[in-house]
């Protein structure tokens, strides 16, 4: 997820919730990404937008505004991207030779094998099995 350039962010100013400054929401967006990186709440299969708001101690509509207007991403997409990155790290670290792809998906926060495969394909353009083969981990 990329940050907006100054030019792109100008249109966001008018969309900030009443009484809130755009700078505060850009800061909150950065904090949101840092929270995702450091605390890894997406590993919980039941992780929701409400959980993220509670974890960060800010109103849910502020998180929603940051995602949609600052980061230009839906919560479900952001959560899937973090989960897929986690799964790729596990595969790259050799977990694919010790664990099933389903186990890697579950450990990455996905609730089922099918949701893991679908999200992985949407984010990377390939299935987890294809990624595993390309990384040289899969047995023929």
Backbone as numpy.savetxt, mean C-alpha at the origin, in Angstrom:
# Nx Ny Nz CAx CAy CAz Cx Cy Cz
4.23 5.11 -4.79 3.38 6.28 -4.79 4.27 7.51 -4.79
4.05 8.36 -5.77 4.87 9.56 -5.91 4.24 10.74 -5.19
5.06 11.68 -4.79 4.56 12.93 -4.24 4.21 13.83 -5.41
3.27 14.74 -5.20 2.91 15.69 -6.24 3.93 16.80 -6.34
4.16 17.26 -7.56 5.02 18.43 -7.72 4.25 19.65 -7.23
4.94 20.75 -7.08 4.29 21.98 -6.62 3.20 22.40 -7.59
3.46 22.26 -8.89 2.46 22.64 -9.88 1.22 21.76 -9.78
1.42 20.44 -9.62 0.29 19.52 -9.52 -0.51 19.75 -8.25
0.17 20.15 -7.20 -0.48 20.29 -5.90 -1.31 21.57 -5.80
-1.13 22.51 -6.72 -1.86 23.78 -6.63 -3.37 23.57 -6.64
-3.85 22.63 -7.43 -5.28 22.36 -7.50 -5.83 21.73 -6.24
-4.98 21.17 -5.43 -5.39 20.51 -4.20 -5.81 21.53 -3.15
-5.21 22.71 -3.19 -5.45 23.73 -2.17 -6.93 24.00 -1.96
-7.68 24.12 -3.02 -9.09 24.45 -2.91 -9.91 23.28 -2.37
-9.36 22.06 -2.40 -10.11 20.89 -1.98 -9.88 20.52 -0.51
-8.97 21.18 0.17 -8.67 20.83 1.56 -9.91 21.08 2.41
-10.16 20.20 3.39 -11.29 20.43 4.29 -11.23 21.82 4.90
-12.40 22.39 5.13 -12.50 23.76 5.61 -11.67 23.98 6.86
-10.90 25.05 6.86 -10.08 25.42 8.01 -8.73 24.73 8.06
-8.45 23.86 7.11 -7.18 23.13 7.08 -6.31 23.66 5.96
-5.02 23.74 6.20 -4.11 24.24 5.18 -3.61 23.10 4.29
-3.38 23.40 3.02 -2.84 22.38 2.12 -1.49 21.84 2.59
-0.67 22.72 3.18 0.62 22.28 3.67 0.47 21.21 4.75
-0.53 21.36 5.59 -0.77 20.38 6.65 -1.13 19.03 6.04
-1.88 19.05 4.96 -2.26 17.78 4.32 -1.10 17.16 3.56
-0.23 17.96 3.01 0.97 17.39 2.38 1.85 16.73 3.44
1.97 17.38 4.60 2.71 16.80 5.72 2.04 15.51 6.19
0.73 15.53 6.31 -0.02 14.35 6.75 0.13 13.20 5.74
0.17 13.52 4.46 0.37 12.48 3.44 1.75 11.84 3.60
2.77 12.66 3.84 4.11 12.11 4.07 4.12 11.23 5.33
3.44 11.68 6.36 3.37 10.92 7.60 2.61 9.60 7.39
1.59 9.64 6.56 0.82 8.44 6.24 1.73 7.39 5.58
2.51 7.82 4.60 3.42 6.90 3.92 4.49 6.36 4.88
4.99 7.21 5.74 5.98 6.78 6.73 5.37 5.76 7.70
4.14 5.98 8.09 3.44 5.04 8.97 3.31 3.68 8.29
2.95 3.69 7.02 2.81 2.44 6.27 4.16 1.72 6.19
5.22 2.45 5.94 6.55 1.86 5.82 7.06 1.30 7.14
6.94 2.09 8.18 7.55 1.72 9.45 6.71 0.77 10.29
5.42 0.98 10.33 4.55 0.19 11.23 3.95 -1.03 10.53
3.93 -1.01 9.20 3.42 -2.12 8.39 2.02 -2.59 8.80
1.09 -1.66 8.97 -0.26 -2.08 9.39 -0.99 -2.91 8.34
-0.56 -2.80 7.10 -1.19 -3.54 6.00 -1.00 -5.05 6.12
-0.11 -5.51 6.99 0.09 -6.94 7.18 -1.09 -7.59 7.89
-1.91 -6.78 8.54 -3.14 -7.27 9.16 -4.18 -7.45 8.05
-4.71 -8.65 7.91 -5.68 -8.93 6.85 -6.92 -8.06 6.94
-7.26 -7.61 8.13 -8.48 -6.81 8.33 -8.21 -5.30 8.34
-7.03 -4.88 7.94 -6.63 -3.47 7.98 -7.53 -2.62 7.09
-8.11 -1.55 7.67 -9.03 -0.68 6.95 -8.57 0.78 7.02
-9.26 1.60 6.26 -9.02 3.04 6.30 -9.27 3.57 7.72
-10.30 3.06 8.37 -10.59 3.47 9.75 -9.43 3.11 10.68
-8.85 1.94 10.47 -7.70 1.53 11.30 -6.53 2.47 11.10
-6.28 2.87 9.86 -5.18 3.80 9.58 -5.42 5.14 10.26
-6.65 5.64 10.19 -6.98 6.92 10.84 -6.78 6.81 12.35
-7.22 5.71 12.92 -7.06 5.51 14.36 -5.58 5.40 14.74
-4.82 4.67 13.95 -3.38 4.50 14.19 -2.65 5.84 14.15
-3.05 6.69 13.23 -2.39 7.99 13.07 -2.98 9.06 13.98
-4.16 8.79 14.55 -4.78 9.75 15.45 -5.36 10.95 14.74
-5.88 10.74 13.53 -6.49 11.83 12.76 -7.85 11.38 12.23
-8.72 12.32 11.92 -10.04 11.94 11.40 -9.93 11.18 10.07
-10.84 10.24 9.90 -10.84 9.41 8.69 -10.95 10.26 7.43
-11.77 11.31 7.46 -11.93 12.12 6.26 -10.64 12.87 5.89
-9.77 13.10 6.86 -8.47 13.72 6.55 -7.57 12.72 5.81
-7.60 11.46 6.26 -6.83 10.41 5.57 -7.37 10.25 4.15
-8.67 10.21 4.03 -9.32 10.07 2.72 -8.90 11.22 1.80
-8.89 12.43 2.31 -8.48 13.60 1.52 -7.02 13.47 1.09
-6.15 13.07 2.00 -4.73 12.89 1.66 -4.55 11.87 0.55
-5.23 10.75 0.68 -5.10 9.70 -0.32 -5.59 10.16 -1.69
-6.78 10.73 -1.71 -7.40 11.07 -2.98 -6.89 12.35 -3.62
-6.59 13.36 -2.82 -6.20 14.65 -3.38 -4.70 14.92 -3.39
-3.97 14.34 -2.47 -2.53 14.59 -2.40 -1.77 13.44 -3.08
-2.07 12.21 -2.68 -1.34 11.05 -3.21 -1.97 10.47 -4.47
-3.19 10.87 -4.77 -3.91 10.40 -5.96 -3.98 8.87 -6.04
-4.37 8.25 -4.94 -4.49 6.80 -4.90 -5.64 6.42 -3.97
-6.33 5.36 -4.32 -7.38 4.85 -3.44 -6.73 4.03 -2.33
-7.38 3.98 -1.18 -6.83 3.24 -0.05 -6.58 1.78 -0.41
-7.52 1.15 -1.08 -7.37 -0.27 -1.40 -6.17 -0.51 -2.32
-5.91 0.40 -3.23 -4.76 0.27 -4.12 -3.45 0.45 -3.33
-3.40 1.46 -2.47 -2.20 1.70 -1.66 -1.90 0.49 -0.78
-2.93 -0.02 -0.13 -2.76 -1.19 0.73 -2.25 -2.39 -0.08
-2.82 -2.60 -1.27 -2.38 -3.71 -2.13 -0.93 -3.52 -2.57
-0.54 -2.30 -2.90 0.84 -2.05 -3.32 1.82 -2.39 -2.20
1.51 -1.99 -0.98 2.40 -2.31 0.14 2.44 -3.81 0.39
1.31 -4.47 0.29 1.28 -5.91 0.50 2.08 -6.64 -0.58
1.94 -6.21 -1.82 2.69 -6.84 -2.91 4.18 -6.60 -2.74
4.57 -5.39 -2.37 5.99 -5.12 -2.12 6.54 -6.02 -1.02
5.75 -6.23 0.01 6.16 -7.12 1.10 6.33 -8.55 0.58
5.38 -9.01 -0.21 5.47 -10.36 -0.77 6.69 -10.50 -1.66
6.97 -9.48 -2.47 8.15 -9.52 -3.34 9.43 -9.58 -2.51
9.47 -8.83 -1.41 10.66 -8.88 -0.54 10.84 -10.28 0.04
9.74 -10.91 0.44 9.83 -12.27 0.97 10.35 -13.23 -0.10
9.82 -13.12 -1.30 10.26 -13.98 -2.40 11.73 -13.72 -2.72
12.10 -12.45 -2.81 13.49 -12.09 -3.13 14.47 -12.56 -2.06
13.98 -12.66 -0.82 14.84 -13.10 0.28 14.91 -14.63 0.37
14.26 -15.30 -0.57 14.34 -16.75 -0.61 13.20 -17.49 0.04
12.19 -16.77 0.49 11.07 -17.43 1.16 10.31 -18.34 0.21
10.38 -18.09 -1.08 9.66 -18.90 -2.05 10.14 -20.33 -2.12
11.37 -20.57 -1.68 11.87 -21.94 -1.69 11.50 -22.68 -0.40
11.06 -21.94 0.61 10.72 -22.54 1.89 9.22 -22.54 2.17
8.50 -21.59 1.59 7.08 -21.42 1.88 6.29 -21.46 0.59
5.04 -21.82 0.69 4.17 -21.78 -0.47 3.82 -20.32 -0.79
3.42 -20.08 -2.02 3.01 -18.73 -2.39 1.78 -18.31 -1.59
0.92 -19.26 -1.29 -0.25 -18.93 -0.48 0.17 -18.44 0.91
1.16 -19.08 1.50 1.66 -18.67 2.81 2.28 -17.28 2.72
3.04 -17.03 1.67 3.64 -15.70 1.48 2.54 -14.66 1.35
1.49 -14.97 0.60 0.36 -14.04 0.47 -0.31 -13.75 1.80
-0.54 -14.79 2.57 -1.16 -14.61 3.89 -0.27 -13.79 4.81
1.04 -14.05 4.78 1.97 -13.30 5.62 2.11 -11.85 5.16
1.69 -11.57 3.94 1.76 -10.21 3.40 0.46 -9.43 3.62
-0.52 -10.07 4.25 -1.76 -9.37 4.59 -2.96 -9.73 3.74
-2.77 -10.56 2.73 -3.90 -10.95 1.88 -4.73 -12.00 2.60
-6.04 -11.96 2.39 -6.93 -12.87 3.09 -7.14 -14.19 2.37
-6.74 -14.25 1.10 -6.91 -15.49 0.35 -5.89 -15.57 -0.77
-5.74 -16.77 -1.30 -4.83 -17.00 -2.42 -5.28 -16.18 -3.63
-6.59 -16.18 -3.90 -7.09 -15.48 -5.09 -6.89 -13.96 -4.97
-7.12 -13.39 -3.79 -6.91 -11.94 -3.65 -5.43 -11.59 -3.81
-4.56 -12.47 -3.35 -3.11 -12.28 -3.52 -2.74 -12.29 -5.00
-3.20 -13.27 -5.72 -2.86 -13.39 -7.15 -3.40 -12.20 -7.93
-4.64 -11.83 -7.68 -5.26 -10.71 -8.41 -4.50 -9.40 -8.14
-4.24 -9.10 -6.87 -3.55 -7.86 -6.52 -2.12 -7.86 -7.06
-1.44 -8.99 -6.96 -0.06 -9.09 -7.44 -0.01 -8.80 -8.93
-0.95 -9.38 -9.68 -0.99 -9.17 -11.12 -1.32 -7.71 -11.45
-2.25 -7.10 -10.71 -2.60 -5.70 -10.96 -1.43 -4.76 -10.70
-0.65 -5.04 -9.68 0.45 -4.16 -9.29 1.69 -4.40 -10.15
2.01 -5.66 -10.44 3.27 -5.97 -11.13 3.13 -6.36 -12.59
1.92 -6.74 -13.00 1.74 -7.20 -14.37 2.04 -8.68 -14.56
2.34 -9.38 -13.47 2.59 -10.81 -13.55 2.05 -11.50 -12.30
1.89 -12.80 -12.37 1.41 -13.54 -11.21 2.55 -13.76 -10.23
2.23 -14.09 -8.99 3.30 -14.40 -8.04 4.17 -15.57 -8.52
3.56 -16.56 -9.12 4.32 -17.72 -9.62 5.29 -17.28 -10.72
4.83 -16.42 -11.64 5.71 -15.92 -12.69 6.86 -15.11 -12.10
6.56 -14.30 -11.08 7.61 -13.52 -10.41 8.61 -14.46 -9.74
8.11 -15.49 -9.11 8.96 -16.46 -8.44 9.87 -17.17 -9.46
9.30 -17.55 -10.57 10.11 -18.20 -11.64 11.18 -17.25 -12.17
10.79 -16.01 -12.40 11.73 -15.02 -12.94 12.86 -14.74 -11.95
12.58 -14.89 -10.66 13.62 -14.63 -9.67 14.53 -15.84 -9.50
14.22 -16.94 -10.20 15.06 -18.13 -10.14 14.81 -19.00 -8.94
13.72 -18.74 -8.23 13.42 -19.48 -7.01 12.63 -20.76 -7.27
11.84 -20.76 -8.32 10.92 -21.89 -8.53 11.65 -23.08 -9.10
11.21 -24.23 -8.72 11.75 -25.46 -9.29 10.99 -25.75 -10.57
11.65 -26.32 -11.57 10.99 -26.55 -12.86 9.83 -27.49 -12.77
